[in-house]
Amino acid sequence: MDKIIIKGGIPLKGRVKLSGSKNSALPILAATLLAEGTSNIENLPLLKDIETMLRILDSLGAKIELGKRSVKINTESVRNFTAPYDLVRTMRGSICILGPLLARFGRAVVSLPGGCVIGPRPIDLHLKGLEKLGAKIEMKKGDIKAKAKKLKGKRIFLGGAFGSSVLATANLMMAATLADGETLIEFAACEPEVADLANFLNGMGAKIDGAGSHFLRIKGVRRLKGGTYRIVPDRIEAGTYLVAGLITKGEVAIEGAISRHLGAVIDKIEEAGAKVEIKKENSLHIKNSGGLKSVNVITLPYPGFPTDMQAQFMALMCLAKGTSIITERIFPKRFIHVGELNRMGADISMEGDSAIVKGGRVFIGTRVMASDLRASAALILAALAAKGETEISRVYHLDRGYERLVEKLSTLGAKIKRVE
Ligand code: EPZ
């Protein structure tokens, strides 16, 4: 298994270009199952999860023509409606093929997403919504078997114990595009990736209003045609590189960032005492000469502070002055990175769903192990700031969500290499 070795303590300087958003691309690739004809998706990030989704579509019988960072998908020839377990189990995002398969073909078998390191991943809201639209769903030997002659538009309240659900909203919105009549989704997720999916679907001929708000209105249509779409830049990759510039006391410009997608993160960075300059051609500039102060963070659904930035921001707070309290309101167990950061010299203790992060620490390079995509990003950030050398194993977790991480960090001056 590959390892990444980083020699820390070098201030990062320069410009980095963002890739397309993983969490926007996954549901959009699934949405091509709804179309009669070929869809063309551009600005795809080169990531393991994207490869996995394309392999799932291929196994269903879709015709796939891969470009450098684009793909043409024709789903006319789809005849198989069972997503292969060995692919689905590696990526929870696979659940978002359920809605489109049901809406277009009336059948779907997808294995239940098991647990994962960030905590249980229930799908009760997905199933509640699809059943409301008329799907018959049974669970058999770890599989979700769903059938629907014709979905019927309904009013659905989709809020759960943790607020809205991104992929449940995506699944329901996709299913409703071909349902009979109108569907209202209340307490829909407002994440930019959901708005991106709605834009793609409307380009295919869907009739969706309210994308980006908590209330979606979808008028069912008889059929959708293939669409062409350019994926938005990855806001979590942008946030991760903002923290990389800060944690190494460097100066980094991030090209292609849509600042509106990062409001809560920019707000917390400025509360900590750094300045984020928003330049016109969608680029963010960060400069940190040190002296950040600790701030408290609570993760919330968009536009609140994103849970996918919690681990990265925690690494930064270990070096700030004072103590910060970081609370997870989305995935309360999402603290696997605490143990590894403490091994690098952090002083973080847990109180329920809050981490108490003592600042003013110094990271010391050592051997650590990646575990979850964003927890691994936090270890990379700590290693970039650490004294000495850090060796990170199981880096395949990073390959799922960060395109060409080693190259991008090297162009910013990091002393980083990947070894077999
Ligand atoms: C999406 O996951 C993202 N993944 C996650 O990013 C992200 O952390 C999450 O949204 C929250 O923003 C993709 O888009 C592929 P949720 P999703 O349903 O849709 C609970 C990353 O690192 N819930 O919005 O699966 C759930 O347990 C990944 O890129 C239910 O209770 O997350 C959680 O507490 C990690 N019942 C909360 O809702 C349900 O049926 C939000 O989860 C569904 C979810």
JSON list of N, CA, C and O in Angstrom, two decimals, residues 249-285:
[
{"chain": "A", "resi": 249, "resn": "LYS", "atom": "N", "xyz": [1.56, 28.91, 7.54]},
{"chain": "A", "resi": 249, "resn": "LYS", "atom": "CA", "xyz": [1.92, 30.34, 7.59]},
{"chain": "A", "resi": 249, "resn": "LYS", "atom": "C", "xyz": [2.44, 30.81, 6.21]},
{"chain": "A", "resi": 249, "resn": "LYS", "atom": "O", "xyz": [3.47, 31.46, 6.10]},
{"chain": "A", "resi": 250, "resn": "GLY", "atom": "N", "xyz": [1.72, 30.38, 5.17]},
{"chain": "A", "resi": 250, "resn": "GLY", "atom": "CA", "xyz": [2.16, 30.71, 3.81]},
{"chain": "A", "resi": 250, "resn": "GLY", "atom": "C", "xyz": [1.24, 31.70, 3.15]},
{"chain": "A", "resi": 250, "resn": "GLY", "atom": "O", "xyz": [0.51, 32.44, 3.83]},
{"chain": "A", "resi": 251, "resn": "GLU", "atom": "N", "xyz": [1.26, 31.67, 1.80]},
{"chain": "A", "resi": 251, "resn": "GLU", "atom": "CA", "xyz": [0.41, 32.60, 1.02]},
{"chain": "A", "resi": 251, "resn": "GLU", "atom": "C", "xyz": [-0.07, 31.83, -0.21]},
{"chain": "A", "resi": 251, "resn": "GLU", "atom": "O", "xyz": [0.74, 31.49, -1.08]},
{"chain": "A", "resi": 252, "resn": "VAL", "atom": "N", "xyz": [-1.36, 31.51, -0.24]},
{"chain": "A", "resi": 252, "resn": "VAL", "atom": "CA", "xyz": [-1.88, 30.61, -1.29]},
{"chain": "A", "resi": 252, "resn": "VAL", "atom": "C", "xyz": [-3.06, 31.25, -2.00]},
{"chain": "A", "resi": 252, "resn": "VAL", "atom": "O", "xyz": [-3.91, 31.87, -1.35]},
{"chain": "A", "resi": 253, "resn": "ALA", "atom": "N", "xyz": [-3.09, 31.11, -3.33]},
{"chain": "A", "resi": 253, "resn": "ALA", "atom": "CA", "xyz": [-4.25, 31.58, -4.11]},
{"chain": "A", "resi": 253, "resn": "ALA", "atom": "C", "xyz": [-4.95, 30.35, -4.66]},
{"chain": "A", "resi": 253, "resn": "ALA", "atom": "O", "xyz": [-4.30, 29.45, -5.19]},
{"chain": "A", "resi": 254, "resn": "ILE", "atom": "N", "xyz": [-6.28, 30.31, -4.50]},
{"chain": "A", "resi": 254, "resn": "ILE", "atom": "CA", "xyz": [-7.04, 29.14, -4.95]},
{"chain": "A", "resi": 254, "resn": "ILE", "atom": "C", "xyz": [-7.91, 29.55, -6.13]},
{"chain": "A", "resi": 254, "resn": "ILE", "atom": "O", "xyz": [-8.83, 30.37, -5.96]},
{"chain": "A", "resi": 255, "resn": "GLU", "atom": "N", "xyz": [-7.60, 29.00, -7.32]},
{"chain": "A", "resi": 255, "resn": "GLU", "atom": "CA", "xyz": [-8.31, 29.43, -8.53]},
{"chain": "A", "resi": 255, "resn": "GLU", "atom": "C", "xyz": [-9.56, 28.60, -8.76]},
{"chain": "A", "resi": 255, "resn": "GLU", "atom": "O", "xyz": [-9.54, 27.39, -8.57]},
{"chain": "A", "resi": 256, "resn": "GLY", "atom": "N", "xyz": [-10.64, 29.30, -9.12]},
{"chain": "A", "resi": 256, "resn": "GLY", "atom": "CA", "xyz": [-11.87, 28.59, -9.49]},
{"chain": "A", "resi": 256, "resn": "GLY", "atom": "C", "xyz": [-12.81, 28.44, -8.31]},
{"chain": "A", "resi": 256, "resn": "GLY", "atom": "O", "xyz": [-13.88, 27.86, -8.43]},
{"chain": "A", "resi": 257, "resn": "ALA", "atom": "N", "xyz": [-12.44, 28.98, -7.14]},
{"chain": "A", "resi": 257, "resn": "ALA", "atom": "CA", "xyz": [-13.31, 28.82, -5.96]},
{"chain": "A", "resi": 257, "resn": "ALA", "atom": "C", "xyz": [-14.52, 29.73, -6.08]},
{"chain": "A", "resi": 257, "resn": "ALA", "atom": "O", "xyz": [-14.40, 30.87, -6.52]},
{"chain": "A", "resi": 258, "resn": "ILE", "atom": "N", "xyz": [-15.68, 29.23, -5.71]},
{"chain": "A", "resi": 258, "resn": "ILE", "atom": "CA", "xyz": [-16.89, 30.06, -5.66]},
{"chain": "A", "resi": 258, "resn": "ILE", "atom": "C", "xyz": [-17.07, 30.45, -4.19]},
{"chain": "A", "resi": 258, "resn": "ILE", "atom": "O", "xyz": [-17.46, 29.61, -3.36]},
{"chain": "A", "resi": 259, "resn": "SER", "atom": "N", "xyz": [-16.74, 31.70, -3.87]},
{"chain": "A", "resi": 259, "resn": "SER", "atom": "CA", "xyz": [-16.66, 32.11, -2.45]},
{"chain": "A", "resi": 259, "resn": "SER", "atom": "C", "xyz": [-18.00, 31.91, -1.73]},
{"chain": "A", "resi": 259, "resn": "SER", "atom": "O", "xyz": [-18.02, 31.54, -0.57]},
{"chain": "A", "resi": 260, "resn": "ARG", "atom": "N", "xyz": [-19.10, 32.07, -2.46]},
{"chain": "A", "resi": 260, "resn": "ARG", "atom": "CA", "xyz": [-20.44, 31.92, -1.84]},
{"chain": "A", "resi": 260, "resn": "ARG", "atom": "C", "xyz": [-20.59, 30.50, -1.25]},
{"chain": "A", "resi": 260, "resn": "ARG", "atom": "O", "xyz": [-21.29, 30.27, -0.27]},
{"chain": "A", "resi": 261, "resn": "HIS", "atom": "N", "xyz": [-19.86, 29.53, -1.83]},
{"chain": "A", "resi": 261, "resn": "HIS", "atom": "CA", "xyz": [-19.98, 28.14, -1.33]},
{"chain": "A", "resi": 261, "resn": "HIS", "atom": "C", "xyz": [-19.20, 27.92, -0.04]},
{"chain": "A", "resi": 261, "resn": "HIS", "atom": "O", "xyz": [-19.26, 26.85, 0.55]},
{"chain": "A", "resi": 262, "resn": "LEU", "atom": "N", "xyz": [-18.41, 28.94, 0.35]},
{"chain": "A", "resi": 262, "resn": "LEU", "atom": "CA", "xyz": [-17.51, 28.75, 1.50]},
{"chain": "A", "resi": 262, "resn": "LEU", "atom": "C", "xyz": [-17.74, 29.80, 2.58]},
{"chain": "A", "resi": 262, "resn": "LEU", "atom": "O", "xyz": [-16.85, 30.02, 3.41]},
{"chain": "A", "resi": 263, "resn": "GLY", "atom": "N", "xyz": [-18.90, 30.43, 2.58]},
{"chain": "A", "resi": 263, "resn": "GLY", "atom": "CA", "xyz": [-19.17, 31.55, 3.50]},
{"chain": "A", "resi": 263, "resn": "GLY", "atom": "C", "xyz": [-18.85, 31.23, 4.95]},
{"chain": "A", "resi": 263, "resn": "GLY", "atom": "O", "xyz": [-18.12, 31.99, 5.60]},
{"chain": "A", "resi": 264, "resn": "ALA", "atom": "N", "xyz": [-19.32, 30.09, 5.44]},
{"chain": "A", "resi": 264, "resn": "ALA", "atom": "CA", "xyz": [-19.14, 29.77, 6.86]},
{"chain": "A", "resi": 264, "resn": "ALA", "atom": "C", "xyz": [-17.67, 29.53, 7.18]},
{"chain": "A", "resi": 264, "resn": "ALA", "atom": "O", "xyz": [-17.16, 29.93, 8.23]},
{"chain": "A", "resi": 265, "resn": "VAL", "atom": "N", "xyz": [-16.94, 28.91, 6.22]},
{"chain": "A", "resi": 265, "resn": "VAL", "atom": "CA", "xyz": [-15.51, 28.62, 6.46]},
{"chain": "A", "resi": 265, "resn": "VAL", "atom": "C", "xyz": [-14.71, 29.92, 6.45]},
{"chain": "A", "resi": 265, "resn": "VAL", "atom": "O", "xyz": [-13.89, 30.17, 7.34]},
{"chain": "A", "resi": 266, "resn": "ILE", "atom": "N", "xyz": [-15.02, 30.79, 5.48]},
{"chain": "A", "resi": 266, "resn": "ILE", "atom": "CA", "xyz": [-14.32, 32.09, 5.40]},
{"chain": "A", "resi": 266, "resn": "ILE", "atom": "C", "xyz": [-14.60, 32.90, 6.67]},
{"chain": "A", "resi": 266, "resn": "ILE", "atom": "O", "xyz": [-13.71, 33.51, 7.27]},
{"chain": "A", "resi": 267, "resn": "ASP", "atom": "N", "xyz": [-15.86, 32.83, 7.14]},
{"chain": "A", "resi": 267, "resn": "ASP", "atom": "CA", "xyz": [-16.24, 33.57, 8.36]},
{"chain": "A", "resi": 267, "resn": "ASP", "atom": "C", "xyz": [-15.39, 33.12, 9.55]},
{"chain": "A", "resi": 267, "resn": "ASP", "atom": "O", "xyz": [-14.87, 33.94, 10.32]},
{"chain": "A", "resi": 268, "resn": "LYS", "atom": "N", "xyz": [-15.21, 31.80, 9.71]},
{"chain": "A", "resi": 268, "resn": "LYS", "atom": "CA", "xyz": [-14.44, 31.27, 10.85]},
{"chain": "A", "resi": 268, "resn": "LYS", "atom": "C", "xyz": [-12.95, 31.60, 10.71]},
{"chain": "A", "resi": 268, "resn": "LYS", "atom": "O", "xyz": [-12.27, 31.88, 11.69]},
{"chain": "A", "resi": 269, "resn": "ILE", "atom": "N", "xyz": [-12.44, 31.56, 9.46]},
{"chain": "A", "resi": 269, "resn": "ILE", "atom": "CA", "xyz": [-11.02, 31.90, 9.24]},
{"chain": "A", "resi": 269, "resn": "ILE", "atom": "C", "xyz": [-10.79, 33.35, 9.62]},
{"chain": "A", "resi": 269, "resn": "ILE", "atom": "O", "xyz": [-9.81, 33.69, 10.30]},
{"chain": "A", "resi": 270, "resn": "GLU", "atom": "N", "xyz": [-11.73, 34.23, 9.28]},
{"chain": "A", "resi": 270, "resn": "GLU", "atom": "CA", "xyz": [-11.55, 35.66, 9.59]},
{"chain": "A", "resi": 270, "resn": "GLU", "atom": "C", "xyz": [-11.75, 35.92, 11.08]},
{"chain": "A", "resi": 270, "resn": "GLU", "atom": "O", "xyz": [-11.03, 36.72, 11.69]},
{"chain": "A", "resi": 271, "resn": "GLU", "atom": "N", "xyz": [-12.65, 35.15, 11.70]},
{"chain": "A", "resi": 271, "resn": "GLU", "atom": "CA", "xyz": [-12.83, 35.28, 13.16]},
{"chain": "A", "resi": 271, "resn": "GLU", "atom": "C", "xyz": [-11.53, 34.88, 13.88]},
{"chain": "A", "resi": 271, "resn": "GLU", "atom": "O", "xyz": [-11.17, 35.43, 14.91]},
{"chain": "A", "resi": 272, "resn": "ALA", "atom": "N", "xyz": [-10.79, 33.96, 13.26]},
{"chain": "A", "resi": 272, "resn": "ALA", "atom": "CA", "xyz": [-9.52, 33.51, 13.87]},
{"chain": "A", "resi": 272, "resn": "ALA", "atom": "C", "xyz": [-8.39, 34.52, 13.62]},
{"chain": "A", "resi": 272, "resn": "ALA", "atom": "O", "xyz": [-7.30, 34.39, 14.16]},
{"chain": "A", "resi": 273, "resn": "GLY", "atom": "N", "xyz": [-8.68, 35.54, 12.79]},
{"chain": "A", "resi": 273, "resn": "GLY", "atom": "CA", "xyz": [-7.70, 36.62, 12.63]},
{"chain": "A", "resi": 273, "resn": "GLY", "atom": "C", "xyz": [-6.98, 36.65, 11.30]},
{"chain": "A", "resi": 273, "resn": "GLY", "atom": "O", "xyz": [-6.07, 37.45, 11.10]},
{"chain": "A", "resi": 274, "resn": "ALA", "atom": "N", "xyz": [-7.34, 35.80, 10.36]},
{"chain": "A", "resi": 274, "resn": "ALA", "atom": "CA", "xyz": [-6.68, 35.86, 9.04]},
{"chain": "A", "resi": 274, "resn": "ALA", "atom": "C", "xyz": [-7.60, 36.58, 8.06]},
{"chain": "A", "resi": 274, "resn": "ALA", "atom": "O", "xyz": [-8.78, 36.73, 8.32]},
{"chain": "A", "resi": 275, "resn": "LYS", "atom": "N", "xyz": [-7.05, 37.01, 6.93]},
{"chain": "A", "resi": 275, "resn": "LYS", "atom": "CA", "xyz": [-7.87, 37.73, 5.94]},
{"chain": "A", "resi": 275, "resn": "LYS", "atom": "C", "xyz": [-7.99, 36.86, 4.70]},
{"chain": "A", "resi": 275, "resn": "LYS", "atom": "O", "xyz": [-6.97, 36.36, 4.19]},
{"chain": "A", "resi": 276, "resn": "VAL", "atom": "N", "xyz": [-9.20, 36.66, 4.21]},
{"chain": "A", "resi": 276, "resn": "VAL", "atom": "CA", "xyz": [-9.38, 35.93, 2.95]},
{"chain": "A", "resi": 276, "resn": "VAL", "atom": "C", "xyz": [-9.79, 36.95, 1.89]},
{"chain": "A", "resi": 276, "resn": "VAL", "atom": "O", "xyz": [-10.83, 37.58, 2.01]},
{"chain": "A", "resi": 277, "resn": "GLU", "atom": "N", "xyz": [-8.92, 37.12, 0.90]},
{"chain": "A", "resi": 277, "resn": "GLU", "atom": "CA", "xyz": [-9.23, 38.09, -0.16]},
{"chain": "A", "resi": 277, "resn": "GLU", "atom": "C", "xyz": [-9.98, 37.37, -1.28]},
{"chain": "A", "resi": 277, "resn": "GLU", "atom": "O", "xyz": [-9.53, 36.32, -1.76]},
{"chain": "A", "resi": 278, "resn": "ILE", "atom": "N", "xyz": [-11.15, 37.91, -1.66]},
{"chain": "A", "resi": 278, "resn": "ILE", "atom": "CA", "xyz": [-11.92, 37.27, -2.75]},
{"chain": "A", "resi": 278, "resn": "ILE", "atom": "C", "xyz": [-11.65, 38.08, -4.02]},
{"chain": "A", "resi": 278, "resn": "ILE", "atom": "O", "xyz": [-12.05, 39.22, -4.14]},
{"chain": "A", "resi": 279, "resn": "LYS", "atom": "N", "xyz": [-10.90, 37.46, -4.96]},
{"chain": "A", "resi": 279, "resn": "LYS", "atom": "CA", "xyz": [-10.56, 38.19, -6.20]},
{"chain": "A", "resi": 279, "resn": "LYS", "atom": "C", "xyz": [-11.63, 37.91, -7.25]},
{"chain": "A", "resi": 279, "resn": "LYS", "atom": "O", "xyz": [-12.32, 36.89, -7.19]},
{"chain": "A", "resi": 280, "resn": "LYS", "atom": "N", "xyz": [-11.71, 38.79, -8.26]},
{"chain": "A", "resi": 280, "resn": "LYS", "atom": "CA", "xyz": [-12.86, 38.73, -9.18]},
{"chain": "A", "resi": 280, "resn": "LYS", "atom": "C", "xyz": [-12.93, 37.39, -9.92]},
{"chain": "A", "resi": 280, "resn": "LYS", "atom": "O", "xyz": [-13.94, 36.72, -9.89]},
{"chain": "A", "resi": 281, "resn": "GLU", "atom": "N", "xyz": [-11.78, 36.95, -10.51]},
{"chain": "A", "resi": 281, "resn": "GLU", "atom": "CA", "xyz": [-11.96, 35.76, -11.36]},
{"chain": "A", "resi": 281, "resn": "GLU", "atom": "C", "xyz": [-12.05, 34.50, -10.49]},
{"chain": "A", "resi": 281, "resn": "GLU", "atom": "O", "xyz": [-11.29, 33.56, -10.58]},
{"chain": "A", "resi": 282, "resn": "ASN", "atom": "N", "xyz": [-13.04, 34.54, -9.54]},
{"chain": "A", "resi": 282, "resn": "ASN", "atom": "CA", "xyz": [-13.30, 33.35, -8.71]},
{"chain": "A", "resi": 282, "resn": "ASN", "atom": "C", "xyz": [-12.04, 32.78, -8.09]},
{"chain": "A", "resi": 282, "resn": "ASN", "atom": "O", "xyz": [-11.75, 31.58, -8.23]},
{"chain": "A", "resi": 283, "resn": "SER", "atom": "N", "xyz": [-11.22, 33.65, -7.47]},
{"chain": "A", "resi": 283, "resn": "SER", "atom": "CA", "xyz": [-10.10, 33.04, -6.75]},
{"chain": "A", "resi": 283, "resn": "SER", "atom": "C", "xyz": [-10.04, 33.64, -5.36]},
{"chain": "A", "resi": 283, "resn": "SER", "atom": "O", "xyz": [-10.41, 34.77, -5.12]},
{"chain": "A", "resi": 284, "resn": "LEU", "atom": "N", "xyz": [-9.58, 32.80, -4.42]},
{"chain": "A", "resi": 284, "resn": "LEU", "atom": "CA", "xyz": [-9.46, 33.21, -3.01]},
{"chain": "A", "resi": 284, "resn": "LEU", "atom": "C", "xyz": [-7.98, 33.30, -2.69]},
{"chain": "A", "resi": 284, "resn": "LEU", "atom": "O", "xyz": [-7.22, 32.43, -3.08]},
{"chain": "A", "resi": 285, "resn": "HIS", "atom": "N", "xyz": [-7.58, 34.35, -1.98]},
{"chain": "A", "resi": 285, "resn": "HIS", "atom": "CA", "xyz": [-6.17, 34.49, -1.56]},
{"chain": "A", "resi": 285, "resn": "HIS", "atom": "C", "xyz": [-6.12, 34.45, -0.05]},
{"chain": "A", "resi": 285, "resn": "HIS", "atom": "O", "xyz": [-6.93, 35.11, 0.62]}
]
